[in-house]
Each structure stands twice: as structure tokens, then as C-alpha cells.
Coordinates of N, CA and C and ligand atoms in Angstrom, one line a residue:
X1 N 25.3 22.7 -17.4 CA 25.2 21.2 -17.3 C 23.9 20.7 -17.8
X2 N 23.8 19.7 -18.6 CA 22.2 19.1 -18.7 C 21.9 19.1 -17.6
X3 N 20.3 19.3 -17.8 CA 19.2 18.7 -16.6 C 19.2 16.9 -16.2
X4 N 19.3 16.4 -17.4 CA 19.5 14.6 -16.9 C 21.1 14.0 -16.5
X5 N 21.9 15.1 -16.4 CA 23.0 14.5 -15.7 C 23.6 15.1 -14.2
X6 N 22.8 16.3 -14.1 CA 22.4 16.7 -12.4 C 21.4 15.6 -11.8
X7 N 20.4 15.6 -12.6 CA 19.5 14.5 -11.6 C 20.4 13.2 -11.4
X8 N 20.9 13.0 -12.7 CA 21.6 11.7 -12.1 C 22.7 11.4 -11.4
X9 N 23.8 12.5 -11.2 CA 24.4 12.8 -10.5 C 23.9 13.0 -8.6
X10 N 22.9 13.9 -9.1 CA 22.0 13.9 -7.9 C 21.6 12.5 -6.9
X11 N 21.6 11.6 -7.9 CA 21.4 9.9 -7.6 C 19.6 10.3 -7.7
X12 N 19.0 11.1 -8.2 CA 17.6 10.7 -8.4 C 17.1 9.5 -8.6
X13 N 17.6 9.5 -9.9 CA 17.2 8.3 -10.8 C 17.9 8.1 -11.9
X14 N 17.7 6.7 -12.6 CA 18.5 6.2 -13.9 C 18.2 7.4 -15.0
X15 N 19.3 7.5 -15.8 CA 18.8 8.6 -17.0 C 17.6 8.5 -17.2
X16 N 16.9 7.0 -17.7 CA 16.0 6.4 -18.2 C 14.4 7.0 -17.6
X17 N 14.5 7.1 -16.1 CA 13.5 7.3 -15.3 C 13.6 8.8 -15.4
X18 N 14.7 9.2 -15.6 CA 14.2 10.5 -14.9 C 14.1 11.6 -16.9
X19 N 14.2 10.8 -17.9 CA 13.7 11.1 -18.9 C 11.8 11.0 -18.8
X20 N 11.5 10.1 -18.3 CA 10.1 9.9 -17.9 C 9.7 10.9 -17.0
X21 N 10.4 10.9 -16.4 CA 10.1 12.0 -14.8 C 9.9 13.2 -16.1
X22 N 10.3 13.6 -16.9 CA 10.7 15.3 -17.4 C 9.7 15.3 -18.1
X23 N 9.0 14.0 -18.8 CA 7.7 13.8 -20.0 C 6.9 14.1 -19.0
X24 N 7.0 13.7 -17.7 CA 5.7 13.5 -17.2 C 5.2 14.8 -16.3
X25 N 6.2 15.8 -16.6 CA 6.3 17.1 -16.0 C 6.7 17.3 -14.3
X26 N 7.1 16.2 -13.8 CA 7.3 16.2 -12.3 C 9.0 17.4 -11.8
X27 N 9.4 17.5 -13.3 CA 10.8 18.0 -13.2 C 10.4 19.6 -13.2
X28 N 10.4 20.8 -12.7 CA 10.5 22.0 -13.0 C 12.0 22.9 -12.5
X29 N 12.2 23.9 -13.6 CA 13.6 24.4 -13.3 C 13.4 26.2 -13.0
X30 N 13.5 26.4 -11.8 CA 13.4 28.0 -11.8 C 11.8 27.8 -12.1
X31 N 11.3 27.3 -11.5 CA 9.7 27.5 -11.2 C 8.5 26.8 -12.6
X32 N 9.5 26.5 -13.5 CA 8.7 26.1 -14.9 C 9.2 25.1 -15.1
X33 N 8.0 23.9 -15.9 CA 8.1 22.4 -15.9 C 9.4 22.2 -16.6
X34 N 10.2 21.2 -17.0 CA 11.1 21.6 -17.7 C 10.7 20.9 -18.9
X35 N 11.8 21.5 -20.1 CA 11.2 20.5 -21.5 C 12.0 19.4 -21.9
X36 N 13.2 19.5 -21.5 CA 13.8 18.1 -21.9 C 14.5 18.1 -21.3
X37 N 15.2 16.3 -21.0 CA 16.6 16.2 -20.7 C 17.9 16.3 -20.6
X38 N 17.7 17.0 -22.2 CA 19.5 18.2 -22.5 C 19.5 19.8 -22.1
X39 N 18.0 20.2 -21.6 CA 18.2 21.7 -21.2 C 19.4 21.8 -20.2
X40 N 19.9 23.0 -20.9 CA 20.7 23.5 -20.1 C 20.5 24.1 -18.4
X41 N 20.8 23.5 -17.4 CA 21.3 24.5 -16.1 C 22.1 24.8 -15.7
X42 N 22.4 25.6 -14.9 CA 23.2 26.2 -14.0 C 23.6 25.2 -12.6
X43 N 24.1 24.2 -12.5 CA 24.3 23.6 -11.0 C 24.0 24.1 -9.9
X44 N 24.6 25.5 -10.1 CA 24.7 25.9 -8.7 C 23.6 27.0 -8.2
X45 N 23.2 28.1 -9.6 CA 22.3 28.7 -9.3 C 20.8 28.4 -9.7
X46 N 20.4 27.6 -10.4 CA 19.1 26.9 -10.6 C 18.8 26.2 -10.4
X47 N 17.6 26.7 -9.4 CA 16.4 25.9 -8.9 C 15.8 25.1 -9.4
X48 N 16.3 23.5 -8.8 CA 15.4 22.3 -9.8 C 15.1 21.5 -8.8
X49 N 13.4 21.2 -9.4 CA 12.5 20.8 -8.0 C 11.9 19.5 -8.8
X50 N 11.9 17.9 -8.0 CA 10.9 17.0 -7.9 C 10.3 16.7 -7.5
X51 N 9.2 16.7 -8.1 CA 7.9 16.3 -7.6 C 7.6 17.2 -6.2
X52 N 8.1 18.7 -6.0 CA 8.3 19.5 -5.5 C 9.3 19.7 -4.1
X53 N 10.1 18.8 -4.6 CA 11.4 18.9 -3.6 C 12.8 19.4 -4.6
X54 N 12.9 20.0 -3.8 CA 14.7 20.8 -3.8 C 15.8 20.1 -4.1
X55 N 16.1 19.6 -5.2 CA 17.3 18.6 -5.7 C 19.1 19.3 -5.7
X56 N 19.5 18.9 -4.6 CA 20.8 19.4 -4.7 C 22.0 18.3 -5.6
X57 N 23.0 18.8 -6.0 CA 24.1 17.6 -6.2 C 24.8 17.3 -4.6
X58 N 24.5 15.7 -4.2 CA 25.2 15.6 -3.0 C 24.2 15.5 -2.4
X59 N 22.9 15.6 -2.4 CA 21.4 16.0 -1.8 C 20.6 14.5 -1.0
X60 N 20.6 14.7 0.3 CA 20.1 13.6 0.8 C 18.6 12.9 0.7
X61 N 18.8 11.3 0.3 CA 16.7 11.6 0.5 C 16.9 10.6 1.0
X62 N 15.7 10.7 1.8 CA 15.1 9.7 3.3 C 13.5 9.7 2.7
X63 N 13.1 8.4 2.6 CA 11.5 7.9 2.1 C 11.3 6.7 2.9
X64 N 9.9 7.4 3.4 CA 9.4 6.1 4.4 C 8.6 5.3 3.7
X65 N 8.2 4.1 3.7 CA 7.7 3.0 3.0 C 6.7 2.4 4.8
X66 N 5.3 2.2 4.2 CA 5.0 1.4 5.1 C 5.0 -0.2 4.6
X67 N 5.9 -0.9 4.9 CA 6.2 -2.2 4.1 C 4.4 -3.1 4.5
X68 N 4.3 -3.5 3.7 CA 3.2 -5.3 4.0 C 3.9 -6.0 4.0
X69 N 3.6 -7.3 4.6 CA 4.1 -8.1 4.7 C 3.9 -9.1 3.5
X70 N 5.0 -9.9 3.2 CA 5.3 -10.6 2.4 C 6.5 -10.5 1.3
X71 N 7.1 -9.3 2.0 CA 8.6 -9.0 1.1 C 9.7 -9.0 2.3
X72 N 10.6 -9.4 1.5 CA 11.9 -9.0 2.5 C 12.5 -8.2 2.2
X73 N 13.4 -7.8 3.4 CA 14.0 -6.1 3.0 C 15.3 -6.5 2.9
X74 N 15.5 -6.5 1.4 CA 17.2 -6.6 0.7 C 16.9 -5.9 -0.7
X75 N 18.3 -5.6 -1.0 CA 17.8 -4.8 -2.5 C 17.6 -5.9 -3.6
X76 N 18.3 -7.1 -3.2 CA 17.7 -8.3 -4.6 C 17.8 -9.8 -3.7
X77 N 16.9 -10.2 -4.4 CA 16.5 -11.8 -4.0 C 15.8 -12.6 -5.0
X78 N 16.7 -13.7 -5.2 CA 16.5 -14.3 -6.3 C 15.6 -15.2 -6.0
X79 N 14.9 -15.2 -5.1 CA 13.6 -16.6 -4.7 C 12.2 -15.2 -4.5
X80 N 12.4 -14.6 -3.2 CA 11.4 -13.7 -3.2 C 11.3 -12.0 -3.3
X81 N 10.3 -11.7 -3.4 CA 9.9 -10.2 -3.5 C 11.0 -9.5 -2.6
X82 N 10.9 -8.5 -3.1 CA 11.7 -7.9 -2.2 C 11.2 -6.3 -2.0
X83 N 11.3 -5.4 -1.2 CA 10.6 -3.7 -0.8 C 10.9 -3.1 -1.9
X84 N 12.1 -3.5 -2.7 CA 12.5 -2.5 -3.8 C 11.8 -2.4 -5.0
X85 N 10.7 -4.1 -4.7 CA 9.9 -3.9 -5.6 C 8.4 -2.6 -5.8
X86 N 8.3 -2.4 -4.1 CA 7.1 -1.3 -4.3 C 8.1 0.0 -4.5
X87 N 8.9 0.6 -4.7 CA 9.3 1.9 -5.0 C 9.7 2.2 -6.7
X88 N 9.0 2.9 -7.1 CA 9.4 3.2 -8.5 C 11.1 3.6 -9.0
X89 N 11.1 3.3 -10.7 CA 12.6 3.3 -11.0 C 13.4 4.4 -10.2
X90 N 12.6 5.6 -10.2 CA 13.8 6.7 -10.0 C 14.4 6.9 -8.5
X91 N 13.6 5.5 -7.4 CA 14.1 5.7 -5.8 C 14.9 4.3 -5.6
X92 N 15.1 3.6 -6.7 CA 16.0 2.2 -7.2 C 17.6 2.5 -6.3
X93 N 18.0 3.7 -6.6 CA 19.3 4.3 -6.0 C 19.2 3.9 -4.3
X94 N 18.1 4.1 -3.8 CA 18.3 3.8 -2.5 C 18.5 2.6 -1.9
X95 N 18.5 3.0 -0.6 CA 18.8 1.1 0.2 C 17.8 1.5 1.6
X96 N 17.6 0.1 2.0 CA 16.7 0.3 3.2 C 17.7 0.4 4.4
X97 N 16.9 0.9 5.2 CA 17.8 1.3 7.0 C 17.5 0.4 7.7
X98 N 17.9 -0.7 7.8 CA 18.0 -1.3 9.0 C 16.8 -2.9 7.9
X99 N 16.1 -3.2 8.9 CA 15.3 -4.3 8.0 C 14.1 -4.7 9.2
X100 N 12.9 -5.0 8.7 CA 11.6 -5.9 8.9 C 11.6 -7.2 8.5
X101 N 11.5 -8.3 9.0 CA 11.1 -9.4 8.7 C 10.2 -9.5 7.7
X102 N 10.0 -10.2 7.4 CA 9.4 -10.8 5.7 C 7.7 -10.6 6.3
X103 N 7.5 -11.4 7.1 CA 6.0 -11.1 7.8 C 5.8 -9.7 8.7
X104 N 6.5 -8.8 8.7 CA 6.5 -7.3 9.7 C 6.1 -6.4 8.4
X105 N 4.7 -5.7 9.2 CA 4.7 -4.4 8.0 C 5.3 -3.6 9.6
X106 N 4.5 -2.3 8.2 CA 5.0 -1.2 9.0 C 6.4 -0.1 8.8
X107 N 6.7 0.8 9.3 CA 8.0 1.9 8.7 C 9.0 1.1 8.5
X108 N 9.4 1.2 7.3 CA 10.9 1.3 6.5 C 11.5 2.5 6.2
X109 N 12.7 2.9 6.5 CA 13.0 3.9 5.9 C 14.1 3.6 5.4
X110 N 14.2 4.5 4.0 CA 15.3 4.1 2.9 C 16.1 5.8 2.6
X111 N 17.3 5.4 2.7 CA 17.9 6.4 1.9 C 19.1 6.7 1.0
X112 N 19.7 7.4 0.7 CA 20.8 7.3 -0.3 C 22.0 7.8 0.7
X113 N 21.9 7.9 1.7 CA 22.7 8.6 2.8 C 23.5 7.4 3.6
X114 N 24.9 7.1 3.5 CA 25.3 5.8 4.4 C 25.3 6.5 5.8
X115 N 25.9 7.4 5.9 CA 26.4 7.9 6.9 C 24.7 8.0 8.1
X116 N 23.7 8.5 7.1 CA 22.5 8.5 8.1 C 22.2 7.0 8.3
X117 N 22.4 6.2 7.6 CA 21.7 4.9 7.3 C 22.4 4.0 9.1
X118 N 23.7 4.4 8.7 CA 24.7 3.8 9.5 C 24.3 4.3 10.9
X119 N 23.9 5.6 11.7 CA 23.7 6.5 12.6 C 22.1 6.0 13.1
X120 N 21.3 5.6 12.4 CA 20.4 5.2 12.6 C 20.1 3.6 13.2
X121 N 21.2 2.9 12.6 CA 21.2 1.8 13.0 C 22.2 0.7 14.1
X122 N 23.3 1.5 14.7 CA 24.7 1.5 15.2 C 24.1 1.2 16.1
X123 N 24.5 0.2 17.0 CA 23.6 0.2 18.3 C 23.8 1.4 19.4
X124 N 25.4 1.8 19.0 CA 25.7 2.5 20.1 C 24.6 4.0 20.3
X125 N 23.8 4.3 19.0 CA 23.0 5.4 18.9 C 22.2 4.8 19.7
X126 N 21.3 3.9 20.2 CA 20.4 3.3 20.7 C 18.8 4.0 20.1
X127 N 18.9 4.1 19.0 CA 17.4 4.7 18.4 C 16.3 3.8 18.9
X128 N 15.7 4.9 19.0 CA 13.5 3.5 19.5 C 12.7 3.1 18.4
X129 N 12.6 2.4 18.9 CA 11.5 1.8 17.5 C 10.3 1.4 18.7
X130 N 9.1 1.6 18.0 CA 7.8 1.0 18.6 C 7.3 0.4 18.2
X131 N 6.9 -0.7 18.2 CA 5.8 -1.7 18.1 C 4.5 -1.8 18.2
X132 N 3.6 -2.5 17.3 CA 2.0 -2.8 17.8 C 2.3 -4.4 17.5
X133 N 1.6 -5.4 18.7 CA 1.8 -6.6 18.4 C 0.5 -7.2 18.8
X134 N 0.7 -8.1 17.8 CA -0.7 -8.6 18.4 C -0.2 -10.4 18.9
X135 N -1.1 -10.8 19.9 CA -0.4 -12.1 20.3 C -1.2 -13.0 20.9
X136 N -0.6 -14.2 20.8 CA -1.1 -15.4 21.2 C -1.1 -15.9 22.4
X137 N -2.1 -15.3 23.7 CA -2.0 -15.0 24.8 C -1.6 -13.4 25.3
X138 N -1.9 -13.5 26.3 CA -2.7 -11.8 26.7 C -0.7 -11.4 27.6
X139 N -0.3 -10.4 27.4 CA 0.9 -10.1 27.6 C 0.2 -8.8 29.0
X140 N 0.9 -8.6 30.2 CA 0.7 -8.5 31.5 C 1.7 -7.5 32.4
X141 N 1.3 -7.4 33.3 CA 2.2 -6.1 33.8 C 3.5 -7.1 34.3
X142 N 3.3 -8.1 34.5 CA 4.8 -9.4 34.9 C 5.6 -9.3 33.4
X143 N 4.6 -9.7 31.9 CA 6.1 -9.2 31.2 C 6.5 -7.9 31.0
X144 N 5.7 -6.9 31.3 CA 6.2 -5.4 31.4 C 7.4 -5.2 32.2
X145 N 7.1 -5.5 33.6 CA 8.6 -5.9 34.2 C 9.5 -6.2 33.9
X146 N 9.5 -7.8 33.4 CA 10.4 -8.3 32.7 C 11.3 -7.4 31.2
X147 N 10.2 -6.7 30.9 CA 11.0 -6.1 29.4 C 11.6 -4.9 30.0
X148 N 10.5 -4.3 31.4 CA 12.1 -3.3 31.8 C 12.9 -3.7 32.7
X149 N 13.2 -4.8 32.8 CA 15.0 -6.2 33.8 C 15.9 -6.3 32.4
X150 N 14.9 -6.4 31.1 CA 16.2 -7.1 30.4 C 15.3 -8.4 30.0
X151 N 14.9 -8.7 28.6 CA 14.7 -9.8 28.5 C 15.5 -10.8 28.6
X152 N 15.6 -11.9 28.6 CA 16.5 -12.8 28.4 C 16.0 -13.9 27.0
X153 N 16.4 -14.0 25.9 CA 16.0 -14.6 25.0 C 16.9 -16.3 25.1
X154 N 15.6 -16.9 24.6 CA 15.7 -18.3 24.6 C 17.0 -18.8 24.3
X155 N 18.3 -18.1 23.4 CA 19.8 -18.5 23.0 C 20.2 -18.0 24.2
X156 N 19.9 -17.1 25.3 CA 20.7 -17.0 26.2 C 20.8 -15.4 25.9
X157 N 20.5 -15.1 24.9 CA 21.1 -13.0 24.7 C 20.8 -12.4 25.4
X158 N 21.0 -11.4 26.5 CA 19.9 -10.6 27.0 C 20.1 -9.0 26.1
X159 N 18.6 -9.0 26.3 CA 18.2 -7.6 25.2 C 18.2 -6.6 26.7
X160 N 18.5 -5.1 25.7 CA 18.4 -3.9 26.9 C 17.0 -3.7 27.2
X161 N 17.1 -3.2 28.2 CA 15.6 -2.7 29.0 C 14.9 -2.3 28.1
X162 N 13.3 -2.4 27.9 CA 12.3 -2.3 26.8 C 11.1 -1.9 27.6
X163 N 10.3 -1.5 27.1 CA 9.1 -1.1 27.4 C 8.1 -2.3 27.0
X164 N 6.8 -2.2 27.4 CA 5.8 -3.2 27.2 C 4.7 -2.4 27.6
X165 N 3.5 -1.9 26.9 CA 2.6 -1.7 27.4 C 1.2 -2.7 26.7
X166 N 0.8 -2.9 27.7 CA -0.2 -4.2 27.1 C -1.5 -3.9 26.6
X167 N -2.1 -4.1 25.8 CA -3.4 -4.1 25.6 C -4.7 -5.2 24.5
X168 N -5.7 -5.0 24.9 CA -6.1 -6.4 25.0 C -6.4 -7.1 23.8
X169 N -5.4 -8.2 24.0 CA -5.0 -9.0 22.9 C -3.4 -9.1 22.3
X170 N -2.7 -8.1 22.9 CA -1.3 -8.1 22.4 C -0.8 -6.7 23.0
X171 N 0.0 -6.0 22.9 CA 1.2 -5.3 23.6 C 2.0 -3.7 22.5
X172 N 1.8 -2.9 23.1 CA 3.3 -2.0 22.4 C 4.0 -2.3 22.9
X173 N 5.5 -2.6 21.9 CA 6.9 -3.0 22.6 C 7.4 -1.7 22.0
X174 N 8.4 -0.9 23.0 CA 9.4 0.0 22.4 C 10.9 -0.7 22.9
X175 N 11.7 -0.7 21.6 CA 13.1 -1.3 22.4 C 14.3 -0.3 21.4
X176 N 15.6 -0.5 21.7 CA 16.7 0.6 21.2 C 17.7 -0.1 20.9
X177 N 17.6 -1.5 20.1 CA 18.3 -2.2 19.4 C 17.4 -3.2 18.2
X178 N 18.3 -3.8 17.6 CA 17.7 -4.5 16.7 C 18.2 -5.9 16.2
X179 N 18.2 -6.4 17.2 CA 18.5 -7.9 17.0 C 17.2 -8.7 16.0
X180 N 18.2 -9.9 15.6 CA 17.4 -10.6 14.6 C 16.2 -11.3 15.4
X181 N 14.8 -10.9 14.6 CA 13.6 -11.0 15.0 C 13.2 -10.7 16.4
X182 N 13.9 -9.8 17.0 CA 13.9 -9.7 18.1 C 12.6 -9.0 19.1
X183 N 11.7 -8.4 18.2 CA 10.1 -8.5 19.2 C 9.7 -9.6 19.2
X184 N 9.6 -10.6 18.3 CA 9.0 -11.9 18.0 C 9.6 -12.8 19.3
X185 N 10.8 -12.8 19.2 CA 12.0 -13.6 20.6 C 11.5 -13.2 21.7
X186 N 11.6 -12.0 21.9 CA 10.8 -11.2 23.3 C 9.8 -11.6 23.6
X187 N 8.9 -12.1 23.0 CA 7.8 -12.3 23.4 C 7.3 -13.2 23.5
X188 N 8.0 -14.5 22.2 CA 8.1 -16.0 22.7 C 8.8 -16.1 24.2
X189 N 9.7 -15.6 24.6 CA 10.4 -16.3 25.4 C 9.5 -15.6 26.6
X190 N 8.1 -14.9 26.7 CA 7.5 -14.8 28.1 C 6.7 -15.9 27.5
X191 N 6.3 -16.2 26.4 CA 5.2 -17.7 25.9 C 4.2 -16.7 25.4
X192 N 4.6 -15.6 24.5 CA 3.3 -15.0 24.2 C 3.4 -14.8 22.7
X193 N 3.5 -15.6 21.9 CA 4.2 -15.2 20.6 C 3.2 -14.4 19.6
X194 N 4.1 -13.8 18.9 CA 3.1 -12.8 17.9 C 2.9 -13.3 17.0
X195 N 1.5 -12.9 16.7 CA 1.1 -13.4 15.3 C 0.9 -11.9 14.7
X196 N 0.9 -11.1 14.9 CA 1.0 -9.6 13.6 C 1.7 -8.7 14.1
X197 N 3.0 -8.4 13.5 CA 4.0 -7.2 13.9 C 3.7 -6.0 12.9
X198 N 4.0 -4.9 13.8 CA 3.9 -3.9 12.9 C 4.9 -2.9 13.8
X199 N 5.8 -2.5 12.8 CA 6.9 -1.0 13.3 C 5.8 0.3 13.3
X200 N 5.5 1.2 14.1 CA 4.7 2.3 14.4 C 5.8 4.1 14.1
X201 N 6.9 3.6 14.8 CA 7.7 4.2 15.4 C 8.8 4.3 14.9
X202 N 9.6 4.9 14.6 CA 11.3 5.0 14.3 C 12.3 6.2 14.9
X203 N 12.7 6.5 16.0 CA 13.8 7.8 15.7 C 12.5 8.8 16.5
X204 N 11.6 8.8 16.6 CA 10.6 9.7 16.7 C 9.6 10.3 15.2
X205 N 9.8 9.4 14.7 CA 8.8 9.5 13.0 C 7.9 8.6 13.7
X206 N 6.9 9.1 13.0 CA 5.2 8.3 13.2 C 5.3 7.6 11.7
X207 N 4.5 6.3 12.0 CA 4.0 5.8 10.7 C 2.6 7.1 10.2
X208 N 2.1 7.4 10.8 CA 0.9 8.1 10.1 C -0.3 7.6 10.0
X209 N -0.6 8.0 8.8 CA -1.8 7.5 8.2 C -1.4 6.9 6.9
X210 N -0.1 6.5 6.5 CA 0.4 6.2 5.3 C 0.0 4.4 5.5
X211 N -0.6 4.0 4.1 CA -1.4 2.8 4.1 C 0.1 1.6 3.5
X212 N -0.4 0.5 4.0 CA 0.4 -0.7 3.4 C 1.0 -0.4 1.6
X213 N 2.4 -0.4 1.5 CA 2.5 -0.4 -0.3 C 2.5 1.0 -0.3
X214 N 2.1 1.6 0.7 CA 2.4 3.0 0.2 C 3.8 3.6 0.9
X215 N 4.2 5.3 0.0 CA 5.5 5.4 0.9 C 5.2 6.8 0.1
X216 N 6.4 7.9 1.2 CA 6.6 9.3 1.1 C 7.8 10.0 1.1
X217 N 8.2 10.9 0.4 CA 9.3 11.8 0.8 C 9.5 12.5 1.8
X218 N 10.4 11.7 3.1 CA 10.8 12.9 4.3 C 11.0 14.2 3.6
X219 N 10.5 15.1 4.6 CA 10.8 16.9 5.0 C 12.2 16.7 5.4
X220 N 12.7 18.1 4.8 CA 14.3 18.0 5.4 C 13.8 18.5 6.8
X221 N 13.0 19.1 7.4 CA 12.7 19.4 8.5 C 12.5 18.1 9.4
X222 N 11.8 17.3 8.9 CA 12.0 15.3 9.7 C 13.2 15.0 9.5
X223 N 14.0 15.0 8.2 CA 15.1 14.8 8.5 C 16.1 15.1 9.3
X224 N 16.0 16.4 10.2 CA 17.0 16.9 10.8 C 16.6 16.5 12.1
X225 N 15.1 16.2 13.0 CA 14.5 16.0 13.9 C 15.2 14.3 13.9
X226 N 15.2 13.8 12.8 CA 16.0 12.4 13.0 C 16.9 12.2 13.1
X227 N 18.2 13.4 12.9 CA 19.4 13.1 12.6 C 19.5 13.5 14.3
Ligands
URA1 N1 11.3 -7.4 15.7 C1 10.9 -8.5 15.0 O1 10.8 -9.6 15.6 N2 10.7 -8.4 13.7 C2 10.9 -7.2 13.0 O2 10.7 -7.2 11.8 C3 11.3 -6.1 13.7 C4 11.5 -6.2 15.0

């Protein structure tokens, strides 16, 4: 089989990208860079690594993104920016898990995987997410309470039991759903509203040390700690 129609098969990348990927030597087959896009492999028995990961056909990838704020998380938008614009051509194949508000940085995680994408975000999984918030008014062991009763949001919804731990100036919120803007709701509706969100947390993945605009390839070893 060519080398550029496993990667694409693979869902790497567009032929296009992953002809660059092979110029640019990120592609190696059986331990050596490879030389072009028509070399011959083996599907099944050769080893072909990007950017030093393990490319199967069928092969799942999960990439965390720490988003900035000022994009929204959809794959196209015809007015503004969108996350897909910080990931280069050959991670285009992917889609984001779940979504951040347009003003929320912080973890995104994208992958080519529905079935993980779906599992991640189903409420009935009840996955955590954490929060750092910063706010307008000092948040207290009375909304701590409140977020573990059950918020009650200003439409009437009530969210599941949440955590709050406060500190000074704003709060970590951890909650196990994902309603629309729903730390921001939580927190207006005690009168404390946020002025800077940030996701910390996902599943038990750390944001890190990974900076705004930037993003990484999960470990299949993270990936299975998340699944
Ligand atoms: N809660 C919010 O209010 N916004 C987000 O982006 C995520 C959680």
C-alpha cells in the first residue's frame, strides 16, 4: 500500500498535508524518515510513526488544545474564528469534544473517535470538569453549600450537586454536566458572575503547563485512563 494512502486512510491528514509531513521528515517507516508519498508499505507489518506516534489504520487520536479566548468551538463559522483554526492541516480531520464558550480558555479536547467523543460527553457518564474562575464578588462557604444542594439556575434548571471551593477573588467549580454556559449561570444566579473562565480539568487530564494556542498529542496510556 503507499505510504500517503495509509496516513489518509488513517484520517491523519489530507493527502496534501501529509505530502508536507513526509518533506518535512515527521513521517518514519520501520525506524527511517521516509522518502516519499508512493513508498511502498506493508499495512499490517510496518511500523509508521508521526511525529513519533504509532499510526494504525482505524487508529484513534485524542489532542488537547488549551483554547484562548476569542474562538468558538465549531468546526466552521462564517462570521468568527473558530479552534480549528489553531490546529494545523493534518489534525483538520478532527472535531472538538464537547465545547467552551467563545470567552472560556482552557482544555479542549478533540478527536477522530465518535464513540469516545460521545462517552465523554453523554450526561449519563457524568465526567468532571474543573474550573478556575475568577469573579465579580467574593464567592463563600454559603455558595459552596448551595453548589453541593443543587444549584438552581435563573430559567428554573437545577444543575447536579457541584463543588465550589473559593478563593480570594473567585472560586474552583467542579461539576459532571454540561449545560449551556453553565459555570457562568452558577454563579450569576448566587450574584457572583465571572469575569475569566478557565477549564483546568477534564476526565481526570490536567491542563498542565500547556500555554494558550498551544495543544498536544494524548498518550495512548491518557487515553485509556480517560476512557
Ligand atoms: N461553563 C461555562 O459557563 N462556560 C464554559 O465554556 C464551560 C463551562
Amino acid at each position: 500500500m503507499r505510504l500517503d494512502k495509509f496516513l489518509s486512510e488513517a484520517n491523519v491528514a489530507s493527502r496534501k498535508a501529509i505530502k508536507q509531513m513526509i518533506k518535512e521528515a515527521r513521517v518514519r517507516v520501520d525506524g527511517v524518515p521516509a522518502k516519499s508519498p508512493d513508498q511502498k508499505i506493508d499495512e499490517h507489518t510496518s511500523q509508521v510513526m508521526v511525529d513519533g506516534k504509532e499510526i494504525r489504520l482505524g487508529g484513534r487520536i485524542v489532542l488537547m488544545l488549551h483554547k484562548p479566548a476569542g474562538f468558538v468551538t465549531s468546526t466552521s463559522d462564517p462570521r468568527d474564528r473558530t479552534v480549528m483554526e489553531l490546529l494545523p492541516a493534518e489534525y483538520q480531520k478532527l472535531f472538538p469534544v464537547g465545547r467552551l464558550d467563545k470567552e472560556t480558555e482552557g482544555m479542549l479536547l478533540f478527536t477522530n473517535d465518535g464513540e469516545l467523543g460521545h462517552r465523554l460527553t453523554a450526561p449519563k457518564h457524568q465526567v468532571e470538569k474543573r474550573y478556575y474562575a475568577e469573579t465579580d464578588g467574593q464567592p463563600d462557604e454559603k455558595d459552596a453549600e448551595a453548589f453541593r444542594q443543587g444549584i438552581i439556575l435563573r430559567d428554573g434548571t437545577k444543575c447536579l450537586p457541584a463543588e465550589l471551593e473559593p478563593f480570594p477573588g473567585g472560586c474552583y467549580v467542579t461539576v459532571r454536566e454540561g449545560k449551556y454556559h453553565q459555570v457562568r449561570r452558577m454563579l450569576a444566579s448566587r450574584g457572583k458572575p465571572v469575569t475569566y473562565l478557565r477549564r483546568e480539568m477534564e476526565g481526570g487530564l490536567k491542563l498542565g503547563g500547556l500555554r494558550p494556542g498551544e495543544f498536544r498529542i494524548l498518550q495512548d496510556e491518557e487515553v485509556i485512563n480517560l476512557l
